[in-house]
Coordinates of C-alpha atoms and ligand atoms in Angstrom, one line a residue:
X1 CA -179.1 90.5 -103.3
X2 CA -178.8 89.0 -99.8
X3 CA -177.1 86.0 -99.4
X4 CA -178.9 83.0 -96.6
X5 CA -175.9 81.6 -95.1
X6 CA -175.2 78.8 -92.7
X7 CA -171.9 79.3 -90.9
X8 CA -171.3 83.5 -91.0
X9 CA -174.1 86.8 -90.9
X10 CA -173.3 89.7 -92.8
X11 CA -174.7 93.2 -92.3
X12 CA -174.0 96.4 -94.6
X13 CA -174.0 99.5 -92.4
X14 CA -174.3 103.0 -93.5
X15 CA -171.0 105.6 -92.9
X16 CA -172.5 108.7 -92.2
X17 CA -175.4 110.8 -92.9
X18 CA -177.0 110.5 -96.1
X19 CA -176.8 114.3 -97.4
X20 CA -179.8 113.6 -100.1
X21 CA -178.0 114.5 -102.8
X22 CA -178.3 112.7 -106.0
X23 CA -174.3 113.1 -107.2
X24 CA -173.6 111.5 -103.8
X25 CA -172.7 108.3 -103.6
X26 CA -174.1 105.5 -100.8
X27 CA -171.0 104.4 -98.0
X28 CA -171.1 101.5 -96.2
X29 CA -169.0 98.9 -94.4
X30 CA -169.6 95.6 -95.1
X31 CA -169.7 93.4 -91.4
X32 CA -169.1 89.5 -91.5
X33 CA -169.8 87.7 -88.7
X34 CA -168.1 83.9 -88.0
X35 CA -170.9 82.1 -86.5
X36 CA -170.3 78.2 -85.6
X37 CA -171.2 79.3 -81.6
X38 CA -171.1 75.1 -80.2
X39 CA -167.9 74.8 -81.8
X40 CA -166.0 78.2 -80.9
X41 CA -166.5 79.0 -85.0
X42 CA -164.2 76.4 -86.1
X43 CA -163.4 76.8 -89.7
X44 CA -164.6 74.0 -91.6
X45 CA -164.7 73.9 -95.6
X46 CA -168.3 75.3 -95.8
X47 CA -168.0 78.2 -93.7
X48 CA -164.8 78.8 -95.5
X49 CA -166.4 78.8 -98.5
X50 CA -169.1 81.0 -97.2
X51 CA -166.7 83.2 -96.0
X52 CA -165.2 83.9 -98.9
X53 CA -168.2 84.2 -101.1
X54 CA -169.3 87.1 -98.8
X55 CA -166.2 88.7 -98.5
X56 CA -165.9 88.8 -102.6
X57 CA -169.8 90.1 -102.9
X58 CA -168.5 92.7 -100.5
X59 CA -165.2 93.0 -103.2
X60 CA -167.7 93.6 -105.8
X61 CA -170.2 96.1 -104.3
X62 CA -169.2 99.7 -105.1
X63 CA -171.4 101.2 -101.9
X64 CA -169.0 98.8 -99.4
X65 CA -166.0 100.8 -99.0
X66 CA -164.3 98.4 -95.9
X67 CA -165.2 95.5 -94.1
X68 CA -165.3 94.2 -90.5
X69 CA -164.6 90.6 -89.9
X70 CA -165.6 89.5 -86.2
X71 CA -166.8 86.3 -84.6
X72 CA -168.1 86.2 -80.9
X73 CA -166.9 87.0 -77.6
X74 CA -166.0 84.3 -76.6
X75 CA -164.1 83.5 -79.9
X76 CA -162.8 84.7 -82.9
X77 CA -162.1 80.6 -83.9
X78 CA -160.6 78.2 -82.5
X79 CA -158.9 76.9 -85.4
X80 CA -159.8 74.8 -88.7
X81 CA -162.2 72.1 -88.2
X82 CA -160.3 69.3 -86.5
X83 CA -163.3 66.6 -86.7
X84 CA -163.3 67.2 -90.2
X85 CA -159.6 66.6 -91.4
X86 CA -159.1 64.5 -88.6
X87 CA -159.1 61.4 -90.6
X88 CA -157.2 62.8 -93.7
X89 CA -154.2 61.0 -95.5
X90 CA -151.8 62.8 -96.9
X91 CA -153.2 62.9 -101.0
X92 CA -156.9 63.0 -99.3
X93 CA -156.1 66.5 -97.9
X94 CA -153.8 67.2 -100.8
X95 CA -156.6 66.7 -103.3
X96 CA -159.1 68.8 -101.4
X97 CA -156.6 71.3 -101.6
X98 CA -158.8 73.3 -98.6
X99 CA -156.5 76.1 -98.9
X100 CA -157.5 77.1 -102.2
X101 CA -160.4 78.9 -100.5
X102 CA -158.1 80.6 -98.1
X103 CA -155.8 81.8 -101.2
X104 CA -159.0 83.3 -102.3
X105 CA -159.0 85.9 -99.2
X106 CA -155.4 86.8 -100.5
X107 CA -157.2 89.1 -103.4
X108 CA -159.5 91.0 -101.5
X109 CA -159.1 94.5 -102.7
X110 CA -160.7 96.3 -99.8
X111 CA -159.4 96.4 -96.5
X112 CA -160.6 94.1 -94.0
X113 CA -160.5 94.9 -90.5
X114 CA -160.2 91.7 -87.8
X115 CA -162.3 92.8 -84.7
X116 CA -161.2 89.2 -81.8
X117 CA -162.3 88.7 -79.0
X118 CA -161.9 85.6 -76.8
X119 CA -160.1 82.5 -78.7
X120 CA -157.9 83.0 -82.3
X121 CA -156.1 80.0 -82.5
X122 CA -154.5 77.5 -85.3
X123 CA -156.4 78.3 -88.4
X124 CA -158.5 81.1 -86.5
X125 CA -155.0 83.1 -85.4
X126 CA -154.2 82.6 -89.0
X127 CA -157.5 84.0 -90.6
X128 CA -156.8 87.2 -88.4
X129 CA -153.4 87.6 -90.3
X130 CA -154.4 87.8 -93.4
X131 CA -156.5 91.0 -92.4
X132 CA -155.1 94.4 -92.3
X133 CA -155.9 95.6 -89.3
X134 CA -156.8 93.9 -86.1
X135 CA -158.8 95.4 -83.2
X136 CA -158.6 93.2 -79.7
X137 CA -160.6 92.3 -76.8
X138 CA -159.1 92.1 -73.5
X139 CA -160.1 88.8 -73.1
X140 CA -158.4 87.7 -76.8
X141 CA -155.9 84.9 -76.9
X142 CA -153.8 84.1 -79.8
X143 CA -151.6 81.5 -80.8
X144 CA -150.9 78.6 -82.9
X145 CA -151.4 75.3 -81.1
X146 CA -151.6 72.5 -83.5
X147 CA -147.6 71.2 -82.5
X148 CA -150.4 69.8 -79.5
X149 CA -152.4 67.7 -82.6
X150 CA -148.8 66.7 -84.2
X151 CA -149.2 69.3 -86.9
X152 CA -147.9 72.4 -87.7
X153 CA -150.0 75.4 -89.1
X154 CA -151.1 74.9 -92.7
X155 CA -152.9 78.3 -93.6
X156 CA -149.8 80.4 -93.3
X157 CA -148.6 80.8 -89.9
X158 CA -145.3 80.1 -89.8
X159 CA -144.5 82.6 -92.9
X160 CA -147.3 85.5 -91.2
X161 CA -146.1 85.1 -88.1
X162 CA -142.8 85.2 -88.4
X163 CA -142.7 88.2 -90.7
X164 CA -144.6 89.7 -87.8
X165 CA -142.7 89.0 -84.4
X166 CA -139.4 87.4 -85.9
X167 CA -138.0 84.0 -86.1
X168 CA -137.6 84.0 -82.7
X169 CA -140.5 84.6 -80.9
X170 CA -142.4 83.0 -83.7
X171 CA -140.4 80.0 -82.9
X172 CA -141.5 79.9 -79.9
X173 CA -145.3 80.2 -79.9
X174 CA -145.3 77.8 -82.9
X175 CA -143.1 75.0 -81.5
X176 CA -144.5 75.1 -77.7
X177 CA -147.8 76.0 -79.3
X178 CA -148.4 78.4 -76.0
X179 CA -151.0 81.3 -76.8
X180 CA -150.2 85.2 -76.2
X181 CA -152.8 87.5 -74.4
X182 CA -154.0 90.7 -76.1
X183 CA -151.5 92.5 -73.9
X184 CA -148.9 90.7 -74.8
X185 CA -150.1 90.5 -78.7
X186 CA -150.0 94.8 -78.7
X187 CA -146.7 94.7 -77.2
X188 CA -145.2 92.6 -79.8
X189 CA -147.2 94.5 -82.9
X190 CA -148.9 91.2 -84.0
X191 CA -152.8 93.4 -83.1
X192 CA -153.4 97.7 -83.8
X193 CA -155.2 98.1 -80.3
X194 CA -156.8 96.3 -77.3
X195 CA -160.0 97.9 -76.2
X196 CA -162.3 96.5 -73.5
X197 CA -164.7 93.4 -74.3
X198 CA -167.9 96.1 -75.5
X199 CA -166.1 98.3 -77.6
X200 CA -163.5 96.2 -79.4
X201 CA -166.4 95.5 -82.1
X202 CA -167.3 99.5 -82.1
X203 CA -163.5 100.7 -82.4
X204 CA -163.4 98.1 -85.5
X205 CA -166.3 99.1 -87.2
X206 CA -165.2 103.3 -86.2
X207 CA -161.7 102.3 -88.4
X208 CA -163.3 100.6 -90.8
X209 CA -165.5 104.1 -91.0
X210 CA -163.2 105.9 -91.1
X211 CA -161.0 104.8 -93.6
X212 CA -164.4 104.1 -95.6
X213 CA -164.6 107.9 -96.0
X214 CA -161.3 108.1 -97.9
X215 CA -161.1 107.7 -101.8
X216 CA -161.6 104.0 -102.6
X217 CA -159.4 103.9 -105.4
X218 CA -156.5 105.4 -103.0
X219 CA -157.3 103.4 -100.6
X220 CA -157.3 99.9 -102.7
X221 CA -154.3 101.0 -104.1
X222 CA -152.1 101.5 -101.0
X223 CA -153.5 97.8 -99.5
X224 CA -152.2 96.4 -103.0
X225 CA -148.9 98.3 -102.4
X226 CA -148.6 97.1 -98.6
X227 CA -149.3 93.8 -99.4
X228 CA -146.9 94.1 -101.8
X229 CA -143.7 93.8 -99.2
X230 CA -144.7 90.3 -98.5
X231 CA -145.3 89.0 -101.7
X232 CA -142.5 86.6 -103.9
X233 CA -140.7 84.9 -100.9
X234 CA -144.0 84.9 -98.9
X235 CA -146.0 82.7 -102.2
X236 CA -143.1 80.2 -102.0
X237 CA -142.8 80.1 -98.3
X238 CA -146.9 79.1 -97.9
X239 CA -145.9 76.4 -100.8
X240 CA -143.5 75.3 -98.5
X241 CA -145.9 75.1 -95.4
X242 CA -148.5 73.7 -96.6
X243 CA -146.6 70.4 -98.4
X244 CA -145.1 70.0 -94.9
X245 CA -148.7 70.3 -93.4
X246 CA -150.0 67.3 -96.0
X247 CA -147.1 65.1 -94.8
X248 CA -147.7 65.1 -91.4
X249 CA -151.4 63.0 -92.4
X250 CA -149.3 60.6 -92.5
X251 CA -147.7 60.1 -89.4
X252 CA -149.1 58.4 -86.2
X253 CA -148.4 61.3 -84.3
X254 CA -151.6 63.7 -86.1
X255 CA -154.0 60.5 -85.8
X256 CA -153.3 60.4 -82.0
X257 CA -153.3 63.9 -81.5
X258 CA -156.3 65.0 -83.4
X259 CA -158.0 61.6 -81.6
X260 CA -156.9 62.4 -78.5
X261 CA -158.5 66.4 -78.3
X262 CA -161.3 64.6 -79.8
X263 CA -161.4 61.7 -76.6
X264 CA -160.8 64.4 -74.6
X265 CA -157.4 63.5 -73.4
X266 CA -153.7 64.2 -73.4
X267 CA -151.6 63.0 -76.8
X268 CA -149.3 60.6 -76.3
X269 CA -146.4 61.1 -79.3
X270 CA -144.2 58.7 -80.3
X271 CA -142.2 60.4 -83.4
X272 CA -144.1 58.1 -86.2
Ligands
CAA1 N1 -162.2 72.0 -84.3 C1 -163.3 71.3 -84.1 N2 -164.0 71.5 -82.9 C2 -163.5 72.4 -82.0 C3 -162.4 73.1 -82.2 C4 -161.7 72.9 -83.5 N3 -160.6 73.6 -83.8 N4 -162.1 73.9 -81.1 C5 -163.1 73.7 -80.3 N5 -164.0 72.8 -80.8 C6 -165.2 72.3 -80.2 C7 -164.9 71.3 -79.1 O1 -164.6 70.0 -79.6 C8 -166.2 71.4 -78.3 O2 -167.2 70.6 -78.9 P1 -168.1 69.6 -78.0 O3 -168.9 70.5 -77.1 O4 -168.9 68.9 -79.1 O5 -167.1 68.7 -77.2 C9 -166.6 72.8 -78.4 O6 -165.9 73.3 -79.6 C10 -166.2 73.7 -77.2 O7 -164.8 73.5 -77.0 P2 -164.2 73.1 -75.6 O8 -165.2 72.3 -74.8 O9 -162.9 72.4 -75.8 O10 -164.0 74.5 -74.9 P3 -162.9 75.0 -73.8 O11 -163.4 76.4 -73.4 O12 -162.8 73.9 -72.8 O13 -161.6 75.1 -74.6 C11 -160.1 75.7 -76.5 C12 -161.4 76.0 -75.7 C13 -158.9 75.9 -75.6 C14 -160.1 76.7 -77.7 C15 -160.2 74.2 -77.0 O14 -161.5 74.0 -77.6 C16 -159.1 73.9 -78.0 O15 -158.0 73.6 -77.6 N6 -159.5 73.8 -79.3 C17 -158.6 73.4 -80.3 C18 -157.6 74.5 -80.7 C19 -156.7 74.1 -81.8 O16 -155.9 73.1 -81.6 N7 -156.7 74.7 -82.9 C20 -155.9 74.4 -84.1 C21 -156.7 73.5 -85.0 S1 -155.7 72.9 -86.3 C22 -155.5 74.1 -87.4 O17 -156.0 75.2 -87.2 C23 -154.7 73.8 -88.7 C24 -154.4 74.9 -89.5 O18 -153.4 75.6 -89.4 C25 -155.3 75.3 -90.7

């Protein structure tokens, strides 16, 4: 069945020449496109939700052997939806519990593949971590900015990205909020490759081929057994994050600061 959605297009597309033989079975990638285009694909709770409702129909369908998640040129996302938690108190947010759809992306079986290009920031930077491969545009910029809004990450950057570059370079980026390039990204293993802005999207969707061709059951089995490394400490360090996340709605500095982006002008902090 094909899903209408709102917020994201998906696409099956074939691996391969179909060699007309009955015992052989269809191959395709599954492709997932972020698209929120006047808001640089900020991830609000319905496209989340989309997201993840495609990505587990994707889970479910034997034929899709890999998928390809991607958002425009000009960006990947530029973080969760600020106008929407903007206004949040600490139990409001605590009671959506917004990350619960995030969690979901957690048990994916098949390997997703992150093809960015242009902005992948707060939330967005974080989406592309929980993927298993990333593929880069030149133009890419990554980072974690919300120390600018008075928060910190809340969908597992500080645990991801440190476990990536080390506490101190993860420091960094996360306390001064400063992005990386692509270049500077591949130098520090947080993407696989940077390719040029019209083939980062073909070199994604080539991996995602290629490892489509290998046995599915191997292949689910040795992104369970990866993903494996990060799992005890890493469950109790995104409890951790995300508590600390709720607390700061309610301070005075995450009203000014998520007012002030919205305004259009520079936060001024005061520590409350
Ligand atoms: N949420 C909501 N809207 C956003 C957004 C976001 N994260 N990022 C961009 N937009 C909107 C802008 O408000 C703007 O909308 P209007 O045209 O209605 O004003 C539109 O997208 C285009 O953005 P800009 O005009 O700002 O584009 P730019 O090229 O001048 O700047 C940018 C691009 C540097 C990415 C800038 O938009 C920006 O700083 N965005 C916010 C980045 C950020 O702080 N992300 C972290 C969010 S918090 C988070 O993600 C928490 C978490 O861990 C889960």
């Amino acid at each position: 069945m094909t899903m209408t959605y709102k917020n994201i297009l998906t696409a099956k597309e074939a691996v391969g020449a179909k060699s007309g033989k009955a015992d052989q079975p269809e191959i395709n990638i599954g492709v997932v496109n972020l698209h929120r285009p006047t808001v640089l694909n900020a991830l609000n709770h319905e496209l989340m939700e989309e997201l993840v409702t495609a990505l587990e129909d994707f889970d479910r369908d034997d034929s899709v052997r890999a998928i390809v998640l991607t958002g425009s040129d000009r960006a990947f996302a530029a973080g969760a939806d600020i106008k929407e938690m903007s206004d949040e108190t600490t139990v409001s947010i605590m009671l959506k519990d917004r990350f619960a759809t995030w969690d979901r992306i957690k048990n994916i079986k098949k390997p997703i593949i992150a093809a960015v290009s242009g902005f992948a920031l707060g939330g967005g930077c974080e989406l592309m971590m929980m993927c298993d491969i990333i593929i880069a545009s030149e133009t890419a910029q990554f980072g974690q900015p919300e120390i600018n809004l008075g928060v910190i990450p809340g969908a597992g950057g500080t645990q991801r990205m440190t476990r990536v570059l080390g506490k101190y370079k993860a420091m960094e980026l996360i306390l001064t909020g400063r992005p990386l390039t692509a270049r500077e990204a591949l130098e520090m293993g947080l993407v696989n490759k940077v390719a040029p802005v019209e083939l980062y999207l073909e070199e994604a969707k080539a991996m995602a081929k290629e490892i489509a061709a290998k046995s599915p059951i191997a292949v689910k089995l040795a992104k369970e057994a990866v993903l494996k490394s990060f799992d005890g400490p890493l469950q109790e360090g995104l409890q951790f994050e995300r508590k600390n996340f709720y607390m700061l709605f309610s301070s005075e500095d995450q009203k000014e600061g998520m007012k002030a982006f919205m305004e259009k002008r520079k936060a001024t902090f005061t520590g409350k």
